[in-house]
Amino acid sequence: MSTMGERIRKLRKLHGLSQDKLAELIEKTKSNVSGYENDKFEPSAQTIIALCKVFNISADSLLFGADEVVLKIEQSEYISIIKDEIELVKKIKKLNYDERLKIEGIIDGILISKELSQNKNKNSSLLINGEESATTETA
């Protein structure tokens, strides 16, 4: 299991940030960032919040290295991602723009088909229930 310092270093590198740039973004010094990454000391709660904002992750992910990563998508929308889904995203990132569009089209097609199937089942259920009530009322 990795330490919080190791996770901070990994996330910083993943985001292509130098220690100087990360320090600037979280309003700390390069030496603070180095201390966090080398587990010499732990960041304050305020710094943890700043790191989570920079890396777009949950505090659980930073603090505990949870298998499940929670990403903040927009102001009030979060999405939970498990390891399998992260692996899928890694594969997608290896594709070029046109290949990604094809994958997106395939996914959209599957989702539309699923939605149509669910709507068909709902309509069938409504029809059956409607027929039952019409039969009960006339009897």
PDB file of C-alpha atoms in Angstrom:
ATOM      1  CA  MET A   1       0.000   0.000   0.000  1.00  0.00           C
ATOM      2  CA  SER A   2       1.365   3.393  -0.936  1.00  0.00           C
ATOM      3  CA  THR A   3       1.850   6.271   1.459  1.00  0.00           C
ATOM      4  CA  MET A   4       0.099   9.597   1.060  1.00  0.00           C
ATOM      5  CA  GLY A   5       3.414  11.112  -0.004  1.00  0.00           C
ATOM      6  CA  GLU A   6       3.794   8.518  -2.752  1.00  0.00           C
ATOM      7  CA  ARG A   7       0.245   9.211  -3.917  1.00  0.00           C
ATOM      8  CA  ILE A   8       0.914  12.960  -4.026  1.00  0.00           C
ATOM      9  CA  ARG A   9       4.092  12.420  -6.075  1.00  0.00           C
ATOM     10  CA  LYS A  10       2.313  10.020  -8.440  1.00  0.00           C
ATOM     11  CA  LEU A  11      -0.612  12.423  -8.932  1.00  0.00           C
ATOM     12  CA  ARG A  12       1.725  15.386  -9.461  1.00  0.00           C
ATOM     13  CA  LYS A  13       3.643  13.513 -12.156  1.00  0.00           C
ATOM     14  CA  LEU A  14       0.427  12.170 -13.694  1.00  0.00           C
ATOM     15  CA  HIS A  15      -0.761  15.777 -14.073  1.00  0.00           C
ATOM     16  CA  GLY A  16       2.596  16.843 -15.518  1.00  0.00           C
ATOM     17  CA  LEU A  17       3.340  19.257 -12.687  1.00  0.00           C
ATOM     18  CA  SER A  18       6.710  20.162 -11.220  1.00  0.00           C
ATOM     19  CA  GLN A  19       7.033  20.520  -7.461  1.00  0.00           C
ATOM     20  CA  ASP A  20       7.328  24.280  -8.018  1.00  0.00           C
ATOM     21  CA  LYS A  21       4.089  24.433 -10.022  1.00  0.00           C
ATOM     22  CA  LEU A  22       2.161  22.274  -7.548  1.00  0.00           C
ATOM     23  CA  ALA A  23       3.458  24.414  -4.693  1.00  0.00           C
ATOM     24  CA  GLU A  24       2.205  27.509  -6.514  1.00  0.00           C
ATOM     25  CA  LEU A  25      -1.226  25.959  -7.114  1.00  0.00           C
ATOM     26  CA  ILE A  26      -1.708  24.978  -3.463  1.00  0.00           C
ATOM     27  CA  GLU A  27      -0.050  28.152  -2.164  1.00  0.00           C
ATOM     28  CA  LYS A  28       2.833  26.351  -0.462  1.00  0.00           C
ATOM     29  CA  THR A  29       6.588  26.194  -1.051  1.00  0.00           C
ATOM     30  CA  LYS A  30       8.484  23.657  -3.122  1.00  0.00           C
ATOM     31  CA  SER A  31      10.065  22.457   0.112  1.00  0.00           C
ATOM     32  CA  ASN A  32       6.565  21.828   1.552  1.00  0.00           C
ATOM     33  CA  VAL A  33       5.660  19.710  -1.486  1.00  0.00           C
ATOM     34  CA  SER A  34       8.949  17.812  -1.200  1.00  0.00           C
ATOM     35  CA  GLY A  35       8.259  17.186   2.494  1.00  0.00           C
ATOM     36  CA  TYR A  36       4.786  15.826   1.707  1.00  0.00           C
ATOM     37  CA  GLU A  37       6.074  13.584  -1.075  1.00  0.00           C
ATOM     38  CA  ASN A  38       8.885  12.204   1.096  1.00  0.00           C
ATOM     39  CA  ASP A  39       6.514  11.630   4.031  1.00  0.00           C
ATOM     40  CA  LYS A  40       8.541  13.962   6.252  1.00  0.00           C
ATOM     41  CA  PHE A  41       5.301  15.630   7.319  1.00  0.00           C
ATOM     42  CA  GLU A  42       1.628  15.497   6.398  1.00  0.00           C
ATOM     43  CA  PRO A  43      -0.315  18.295   4.750  1.00  0.00           C
ATOM     44  CA  SER A  44      -2.883  20.218   6.790  1.00  0.00           C
ATOM     45  CA  ALA A  45      -6.593  19.752   6.143  1.00  0.00           C
ATOM     46  CA  GLN A  46      -6.598  22.991   4.139  1.00  0.00           C
ATOM     47  CA  THR A  47      -3.702  21.728   2.011  1.00  0.00           C
ATOM     48  CA  ILE A  48      -5.402  18.361   1.480  1.00  0.00           C
ATOM     49  CA  ILE A  49      -8.466  20.195   0.174  1.00  0.00           C
ATOM     50  CA  ALA A  50      -6.259  22.246  -2.166  1.00  0.00           C
ATOM     51  CA  LEU A  51      -4.506  19.086  -3.423  1.00  0.00           C
ATOM     52  CA  CYS A  52      -7.862  17.389  -4.056  1.00  0.00           C
ATOM     53  CA  LYS A  53      -9.018  20.392  -6.090  1.00  0.00           C
ATOM     54  CA  VAL A  54      -5.810  20.468  -8.149  1.00  0.00           C
ATOM     55  CA  PHE A  55      -5.891  16.714  -8.814  1.00  0.00           C
ATOM     56  CA  ASN A  56      -9.696  16.577  -9.149  1.00  0.00           C
ATOM     57  CA  ILE A  57     -10.003  13.679  -6.699  1.00  0.00           C
ATOM     58  CA  SER A  58     -11.739  12.893  -3.415  1.00  0.00           C
ATOM     59  CA  ALA A  59     -10.001  13.251  -0.070  1.00  0.00           C
ATOM     60  CA  ASP A  60     -10.525   9.495   0.502  1.00  0.00           C
ATOM     61  CA  SER A  61      -8.512   8.763  -2.581  1.00  0.00           C
ATOM     62  CA  LEU A  62      -5.664  11.032  -1.467  1.00  0.00           C
ATOM     63  CA  LEU A  63      -5.710  10.057   2.212  1.00  0.00           C
ATOM     64  CA  PHE A  64      -6.321   6.329   1.988  1.00  0.00           C
ATOM     65  CA  GLY A  65      -5.483   5.374  -1.577  1.00  0.00           C
ATOM     66  CA  ALA A  66      -8.947   3.920  -2.002  1.00  0.00           C
ATOM     67  CA  ASP A  67      -9.435   1.545  -4.933  1.00  0.00           C
ATOM     68  CA  GLU A  68     -12.413   3.599  -5.886  1.00  0.00           C
ATOM     69  CA  VAL A  69     -11.621   7.076  -7.125  1.00  0.00           C
ATOM     70  CA  VAL A  70     -14.258   9.760  -6.915  1.00  0.00           C
ATOM     71  CA  LEU A  71     -13.833  12.512  -9.466  1.00  0.00           C
ATOM     72  CA  LYS A  72     -15.493  15.870  -9.252  1.00  0.00           C
ATOM     73  CA  ILE A  73     -16.973  16.436 -12.701  1.00  0.00           C
ATOM     74  CA  GLU A  74     -18.677  19.774 -12.193  1.00  0.00           C
ATOM     75  CA  GLN A  75     -19.558  22.066  -9.308  1.00  0.00           C
ATOM     76  CA  SER A  76     -22.015  19.653  -7.704  1.00  0.00           C
ATOM     77  CA  GLU A  77     -21.599  16.439  -9.705  1.00  0.00           C
ATOM     78  CA  TYR A  78     -19.320  13.576  -8.658  1.00  0.00           C
ATOM     79  CA  ILE A  79     -18.634  10.316 -10.400  1.00  0.00           C
ATOM     80  CA  SER A  80     -17.282   7.155  -8.823  1.00  0.00           C
ATOM     81  CA  ILE A  81     -14.788   5.097 -10.817  1.00  0.00           C
ATOM     82  CA  ILE A  82     -13.529   1.610  -9.926  1.00  0.00           C
ATOM     83  CA  LYS A  83     -10.241   0.029 -11.031  1.00  0.00           C
ATOM     84  CA  ASP A  84     -11.752  -1.771 -14.058  1.00  0.00           C
ATOM     85  CA  GLU A  85     -13.152   1.512 -15.350  1.00  0.00           C
ATOM     86  CA  ILE A  86      -9.815   3.248 -14.836  1.00  0.00           C
ATOM     87  CA  GLU A  87      -8.179   0.550 -16.979  1.00  0.00           C
ATOM     88  CA  LEU A  88     -10.782   1.176 -19.678  1.00  0.00           C
ATOM     89  CA  VAL A  89     -10.041   4.902 -19.591  1.00  0.00           C
ATOM     90  CA  LYS A  90      -6.296   4.158 -19.910  1.00  0.00           C
ATOM     91  CA  LYS A  91      -7.012   2.139 -23.051  1.00  0.00           C
ATOM     92  CA  ILE A  92      -9.186   4.910 -24.505  1.00  0.00           C
ATOM     93  CA  LYS A  93      -6.439   7.467 -23.843  1.00  0.00           C
ATOM     94  CA  LYS A  94      -4.148   5.440 -26.146  1.00  0.00           C
ATOM     95  CA  LEU A  95      -6.539   5.969 -29.067  1.00  0.00           C
ATOM     96  CA  ASN A  96      -6.407   8.862 -31.504  1.00  0.00           C
ATOM     97  CA  TYR A  97      -9.285  11.322 -31.898  1.00  0.00           C
ATOM     98  CA  ASP A  98     -11.065   9.403 -34.700  1.00  0.00           C
ATOM     99  CA  GLU A  99     -10.814   6.114 -32.833  1.00  0.00           C
ATOM    100  CA  ARG A 100     -12.230   7.757 -29.709  1.00  0.00           C
ATOM    101  CA  LEU A 101     -15.177   9.078 -31.742  1.00  0.00           C
ATOM    102  CA  LYS A 102     -15.880   5.539 -32.964  1.00  0.00           C
ATOM    103  CA  ILE A 103     -15.816   4.197 -29.401  1.00  0.00           C
ATOM    104  CA  GLU A 104     -18.107   7.017 -28.276  1.00  0.00           C
ATOM    105  CA  GLY A 105     -20.512   6.150 -31.102  1.00  0.00           C
ATOM    106  CA  ILE A 106     -20.539   2.490 -30.094  1.00  0.00           C
ATOM    107  CA  ILE A 107     -21.217   3.398 -26.457  1.00  0.00           C
ATOM    108  CA  ASP A 108     -23.979   5.824 -27.471  1.00  0.00           C
ATOM    109  CA  GLY A 109     -25.558   3.107 -29.621  1.00  0.00           C
ATOM    110  CA  ILE A 110     -25.525   0.614 -26.756  1.00  0.00           C
ATOM    111  CA  LEU A 111     -27.037   3.172 -24.355  1.00  0.00           C
ATOM    112  CA  ILE A 112     -29.778   4.144 -26.832  1.00  0.00           C
ATOM    113  CA  SER A 113     -30.607   0.477 -27.433  1.00  0.00           C
ATOM    114  CA  LYS A 114     -30.752  -0.124 -23.675  1.00  0.00           C
ATOM    115  CA  GLU A 115     -33.021   2.893 -23.160  1.00  0.00           C
ATOM    116  CA  LEU A 116     -35.356   1.821 -25.984  1.00  0.00           C
ATOM    117  CA  SER A 117     -35.557  -1.675 -24.528  1.00  0.00           C
ATOM    118  CA  GLN A 118     -36.392  -0.276 -21.078  1.00  0.00           C
ATOM    119  CA  ASN A 119     -39.058   2.013 -22.542  1.00  0.00           C
ATOM    120  CA  LYS A 120     -40.545  -0.903 -24.487  1.00  0.00           C
ATOM    121  CA  ASN A 121     -40.750  -2.959 -21.281  1.00  0.00           C
ATOM    122  CA  LYS A 122     -42.374  -0.030 -19.437  1.00  0.00           C
ATOM    123  CA  ASN A 123     -44.930   0.450 -22.220  1.00  0.00           C
ATOM    124  CA  SER A 124     -45.723  -3.275 -22.261  1.00  0.00           C
ATOM    125  CA  SER A 125     -46.170  -3.217 -18.508  1.00  0.00           C
ATOM    126  CA  LEU A 126     -48.461  -0.180 -18.719  1.00  0.00           C
ATOM    127  CA  LEU A 127     -50.501  -1.825 -21.471  1.00  0.00           C
ATOM    128  CA  ILE A 128     -50.919  -5.032 -19.481  1.00  0.00           C
ATOM    129  CA  ASN A 129     -51.872  -3.102 -16.327  1.00  0.00           C
ATOM    130  CA  GLY A 130     -54.270  -0.929 -18.336  1.00  0.00           C
ATOM    131  CA  GLU A 131     -55.916  -3.975 -19.912  1.00  0.00           C
ATOM    132  CA  GLU A 132     -56.274  -5.586 -16.474  1.00  0.00           C
ATOM    133  CA  SER A 133     -57.949  -2.499 -15.055  1.00  0.00           C
ATOM    134  CA  ALA A 134     -60.247  -2.161 -18.060  1.00  0.00           C
ATOM    135  CA  THR A 135     -61.251  -5.829 -17.667  1.00  0.00           C
ATOM    136  CA  THR A 136     -61.834  -5.407 -13.913  1.00  0.00           C
ATOM    137  CA  GLU A 137     -63.958  -2.286 -14.421  1.00  0.00           C
ATOM    138  CA  THR A 138     -66.223  -3.931 -17.044  1.00  0.00           C
ATOM    139  CA  ALA A 139     -66.707  -7.153 -15.067  1.00  0.00           C
TER     140      ALA A 139
END
